[in-house]
Amino acid sequence: MSGSPYSLSGKRIWVAGHRGMVGSAIVRRLAAENCAILTATRDVLDLTRQQDVESWMNETKPQAIFLAAATVGGILANDTRPTEFLTDNLQIQTNIITTAHTIGVEKLMFLGSSCIYPRLAPQPIHEDALLTGPLEPTNAWYAIAKIAGIKQCQAYRREYDRDFISCMPTNLYGPGDNFDLQSSHVLPALIVKAHNAKIQNAPSVTLWGSGSPSREFLYVEDMADACVFLMKHYSEAEHINVGFGSDLTIRALAERVCKIVGFKGTLIYDTTKPDGTPRKLLDSERLHKLGWQPSVDLDEGIAKTYAWYLEHAR
Ligand code: GFB
């Protein structure tokens, strides 16, 4: 924790990835911070092109950056598109972090993922578990890119005294999520499946895997609030976990989603699809000790996300 908080007031703040679920939530959260928010759409700026990133950043001169831009997806997308998940993410983060150093950005936050930890890390997963064992194969490509991002921030910090920090969110969900069944994460997929089954009067919905893995879910508005909190109050080399505090099995999650959506049929498990990591509950004690807690519980978050889906994404 740094001595005095980093003030966002009056600053030019770039939210890289502002069209994504997390980036757009950070933009909404920053509206309360009296800062100038910088954004660039994909047709204006291709983040995988170093020259373009350098030119854009030299022109706009952000003072702080939330690096929420990334190629992301659920278990199947990760497992079947390894090149994109590794290369795009390495390019995007390298271009932004290196240019942030050359133009003297005051503060940068890199957003990672809980999949950086070993597949069989002791639970709940403390930050110290990084690089202590083999990764989960379904998302190792993405995890390697995210681990590199943490190390890039630490390297600039150590060698050039840059205030670059990293936070590792647990599985996120909420407004702006991806509801495409092939590439989405489990929670939005379950909302779509339960909703479609309800309106078609189908007898069952089919889940991927055995339903026995556990996951922890954090509502994206809470994540955005934690990001702003950490930007102001956190300034250490070590990455910091951002979790909800408890987890549940995919089977239990599916039952809760079905109840909220109003689908009363049965659940079927397609065990030809991967389970992924058996469990990844983050230890968020360090964040809680700094004074931040989530405020949206899972049932409320699912209900809000379903309402958003009905209004925007269906
Ligand atoms: O959310 P998810 O795709 O990603 O899957 P991970 C979580 C669990 O839900 C797995 C099961 O055990 C899936 O097999 N599942 C059941 C389903 N039904 C479905 C379904 O219809 N769709 C999906 N997507 N899953 C990702 C990583 O891992 O988590 C990323 O691949 C990233 O790298 C992200 O870290 C947060 O939690 O397994």
PDB file of N, CA and C in Angstrom, residues 197-229:
ATOM      1  N   ALA A 197     -34.563 -22.665 -23.224  1.00  0.00           N
ATOM      2  CA  ALA A 197     -35.317 -23.869 -22.849  1.00  0.00           C
ATOM      3  C   ALA A 197     -36.687 -23.475 -22.288  1.00  0.00           C
ATOM      4  N   LYS A 198     -36.724 -22.388 -21.527  1.00  0.00           N
ATOM      5  CA  LYS A 198     -37.997 -21.936 -20.941  1.00  0.00           C
ATOM      6  C   LYS A 198     -38.981 -21.537 -22.048  1.00  0.00           C
ATOM      7  N   ILE A 199     -38.517 -20.703 -22.990  1.00  0.00           N
ATOM      8  CA  ILE A 199     -39.486 -20.217 -23.993  1.00  0.00           C
ATOM      9  C   ILE A 199     -39.850 -21.291 -25.019  1.00  0.00           C
ATOM     10  N   GLN A 200     -38.994 -22.288 -25.162  1.00  0.00           N
ATOM     11  CA  GLN A 200     -39.310 -23.379 -26.110  1.00  0.00           C
ATOM     12  C   GLN A 200     -39.981 -24.572 -25.413  1.00  0.00           C
ATOM     13  N   ASN A 201     -40.229 -24.433 -24.128  1.00  0.00           N
ATOM     14  CA  ASN A 201     -40.793 -25.544 -23.336  1.00  0.00           C
ATOM     15  C   ASN A 201     -39.973 -26.823 -23.461  1.00  0.00           C
ATOM     16  N   ALA A 202     -38.653 -26.678 -23.526  1.00  0.00           N
ATOM     17  CA  ALA A 202     -37.782 -27.858 -23.648  1.00  0.00           C
ATOM     18  C   ALA A 202     -37.714 -28.574 -22.298  1.00  0.00           C
ATOM     19  N   PRO A 203     -37.525 -29.902 -22.310  1.00  0.00           N
ATOM     20  CA  PRO A 203     -37.512 -30.639 -21.048  1.00  0.00           C
ATOM     21  C   PRO A 203     -36.204 -30.483 -20.265  1.00  0.00           C
ATOM     22  N   SER A 204     -35.115 -30.114 -20.957  1.00  0.00           N
ATOM     23  CA  SER A 204     -33.816 -30.106 -20.272  1.00  0.00           C
ATOM     24  C   SER A 204     -32.883 -29.071 -20.888  1.00  0.00           C
ATOM     25  N   VAL A 205     -31.821 -28.730 -20.137  1.00  0.00           N
ATOM     26  CA  VAL A 205     -30.703 -27.984 -20.726  1.00  0.00           C
ATOM     27  C   VAL A 205     -29.440 -28.833 -20.550  1.00  0.00           C
ATOM     28  N   THR A 206     -28.542 -28.700 -21.525  1.00  0.00           N
ATOM     29  CA  THR A 206     -27.311 -29.487 -21.485  1.00  0.00           C
ATOM     30  C   THR A 206     -26.136 -28.604 -21.077  1.00  0.00           C
ATOM     31  N   LEU A 207     -25.443 -29.056 -20.036  1.00  0.00           N
ATOM     32  CA  LEU A 207     -24.256 -28.351 -19.551  1.00  0.00           C
ATOM     33  C   LEU A 207     -23.001 -29.051 -20.071  1.00  0.00           C
ATOM     34  N   TRP A 208     -21.905 -28.334 -20.119  1.00  0.00           N
ATOM     35  CA  TRP A 208     -20.626 -28.929 -20.499  1.00  0.00           C
ATOM     36  C   TRP A 208     -19.962 -29.522 -19.254  1.00  0.00           C
ATOM     37  N   GLY A 209     -19.288 -30.643 -19.462  1.00  0.00           N
ATOM     38  CA  GLY A 209     -18.511 -31.245 -18.372  1.00  0.00           C
ATOM     39  C   GLY A 209     -19.404 -31.957 -17.377  1.00  0.00           C
ATOM     40  N   SER A 210     -18.839 -32.251 -16.205  1.00  0.00           N
ATOM     41  CA  SER A 210     -19.531 -33.076 -15.205  1.00  0.00           C
ATOM     42  C   SER A 210     -20.394 -32.267 -14.242  1.00  0.00           C
ATOM     43  N   GLY A 211     -20.208 -30.946 -14.208  1.00  0.00           N
ATOM     44  CA  GLY A 211     -20.937 -30.108 -13.254  1.00  0.00           C
ATOM     45  C   GLY A 211     -20.277 -30.064 -11.882  1.00  0.00           C
ATOM     46  N   SER A 212     -19.223 -30.852 -11.692  1.00  0.00           N
ATOM     47  CA  SER A 212     -18.613 -30.907 -10.352  1.00  0.00           C
ATOM     48  C   SER A 212     -17.520 -29.853 -10.088  1.00  0.00           C
ATOM     49  N   PRO A 213     -16.898 -29.239 -11.135  1.00  0.00           N
ATOM     50  CA  PRO A 213     -15.917 -28.188 -10.806  1.00  0.00           C
ATOM     51  C   PRO A 213     -16.589 -27.033 -10.057  1.00  0.00           C
ATOM     52  N   SER A 214     -15.797 -26.353  -9.236  1.00  0.00           N
ATOM     53  CA  SER A 214     -16.322 -25.175  -8.527  1.00  0.00           C
ATOM     54  C   SER A 214     -15.730 -23.906  -9.118  1.00  0.00           C
ATOM     55  N   ARG A 215     -16.513 -22.856  -9.094  1.00  0.00           N
ATOM     56  CA  ARG A 215     -16.032 -21.548  -9.549  1.00  0.00           C
ATOM     57  C   ARG A 215     -16.546 -20.464  -8.603  1.00  0.00           C
ATOM     58  N   GLU A 216     -15.771 -19.385  -8.563  1.00  0.00           N
ATOM     59  CA  GLU A 216     -16.127 -18.192  -7.783  1.00  0.00           C
ATOM     60  C   GLU A 216     -16.534 -17.119  -8.787  1.00  0.00           C
ATOM     61  N   PHE A 217     -17.595 -16.379  -8.515  1.00  0.00           N
ATOM     62  CA  PHE A 217     -18.087 -15.388  -9.474  1.00  0.00           C
ATOM     63  C   PHE A 217     -18.201 -14.013  -8.834  1.00  0.00           C
ATOM     64  N   LEU A 218     -17.650 -13.021  -9.540  1.00  0.00           N
ATOM     65  CA  LEU A 218     -17.722 -11.637  -9.061  1.00  0.00           C
ATOM     66  C   LEU A 218     -18.459 -10.798 -10.102  1.00  0.00           C
ATOM     67  N   TYR A 219     -19.431 -10.013  -9.627  1.00  0.00           N
ATOM     68  CA  TYR A 219     -20.216  -9.135 -10.517  1.00  0.00           C
ATOM     69  C   TYR A 219     -19.304  -8.033 -11.052  1.00  0.00           C
ATOM     70  N   VAL A 220     -19.428  -7.727 -12.341  1.00  0.00           N
ATOM     71  CA  VAL A 220     -18.454  -6.841 -12.985  1.00  0.00           C
ATOM     72  C   VAL A 220     -18.470  -5.410 -12.430  1.00  0.00           C
ATOM     73  N   GLU A 221     -19.614  -4.956 -11.916  1.00  0.00           N
ATOM     74  CA  GLU A 221     -19.641  -3.596 -11.333  1.00  0.00           C
ATOM     75  C   GLU A 221     -18.778  -3.570 -10.060  1.00  0.00           C
ATOM     76  N   ASP A 222     -18.793  -4.666  -9.318  1.00  0.00           N
ATOM     77  CA  ASP A 222     -17.901  -4.775  -8.154  1.00  0.00           C
ATOM     78  C   ASP A 222     -16.444  -4.783  -8.613  1.00  0.00           C
ATOM     79  N   MET A 223     -16.178  -5.509  -9.696  1.00  0.00           N
ATOM     80  CA  MET A 223     -14.799  -5.554 -10.216  1.00  0.00           C
ATOM     81  C   MET A 223     -14.312  -4.156 -10.592  1.00  0.00           C
ATOM     82  N   ALA A 224     -15.170  -3.401 -11.280  1.00  0.00           N
ATOM     83  CA  ALA A 224     -14.791  -2.048 -11.690  1.00  0.00           C
ATOM     84  C   ALA A 224     -14.521  -1.171 -10.470  1.00  0.00           C
ATOM     85  N   ASP A 225     -15.334  -1.342  -9.446  1.00  0.00           N
ATOM     86  CA  ASP A 225     -15.145  -0.568  -8.218  1.00  0.00           C
ATOM     87  C   ASP A 225     -13.814  -0.942  -7.555  1.00  0.00           C
ATOM     88  N   ALA A 226     -13.494  -2.238  -7.561  1.00  0.00           N
ATOM     89  CA  ALA A 226     -12.217  -2.683  -6.986  1.00  0.00           C
ATOM     90  C   ALA A 226     -11.044  -2.129  -7.794  1.00  0.00           C
ATOM     91  N   CYS A 227     -11.186  -2.070  -9.106  1.00  0.00           N
ATOM     92  CA  CYS A 227     -10.107  -1.536  -9.954  1.00  0.00           C
ATOM     93  C   CYS A 227      -9.817  -0.070  -9.602  1.00  0.00           C
ATOM     94  N   VAL A 228     -10.883   0.717  -9.473  1.00  0.00           N
ATOM     95  CA  VAL A 228     -10.697   2.138  -9.142  1.00  0.00           C
ATOM     96  C   VAL A 228     -10.090   2.265  -7.737  1.00  0.00           C
ATOM     97  N   PHE A 229     -10.585   1.440  -6.820  1.00  0.00           N
ATOM     98  CA  PHE A 229     -10.047   1.448  -5.453  1.00  0.00           C
ATOM     99  C   PHE A 229      -8.540   1.136  -5.473  1.00  0.00           C
TER     100      PHE A 229
END
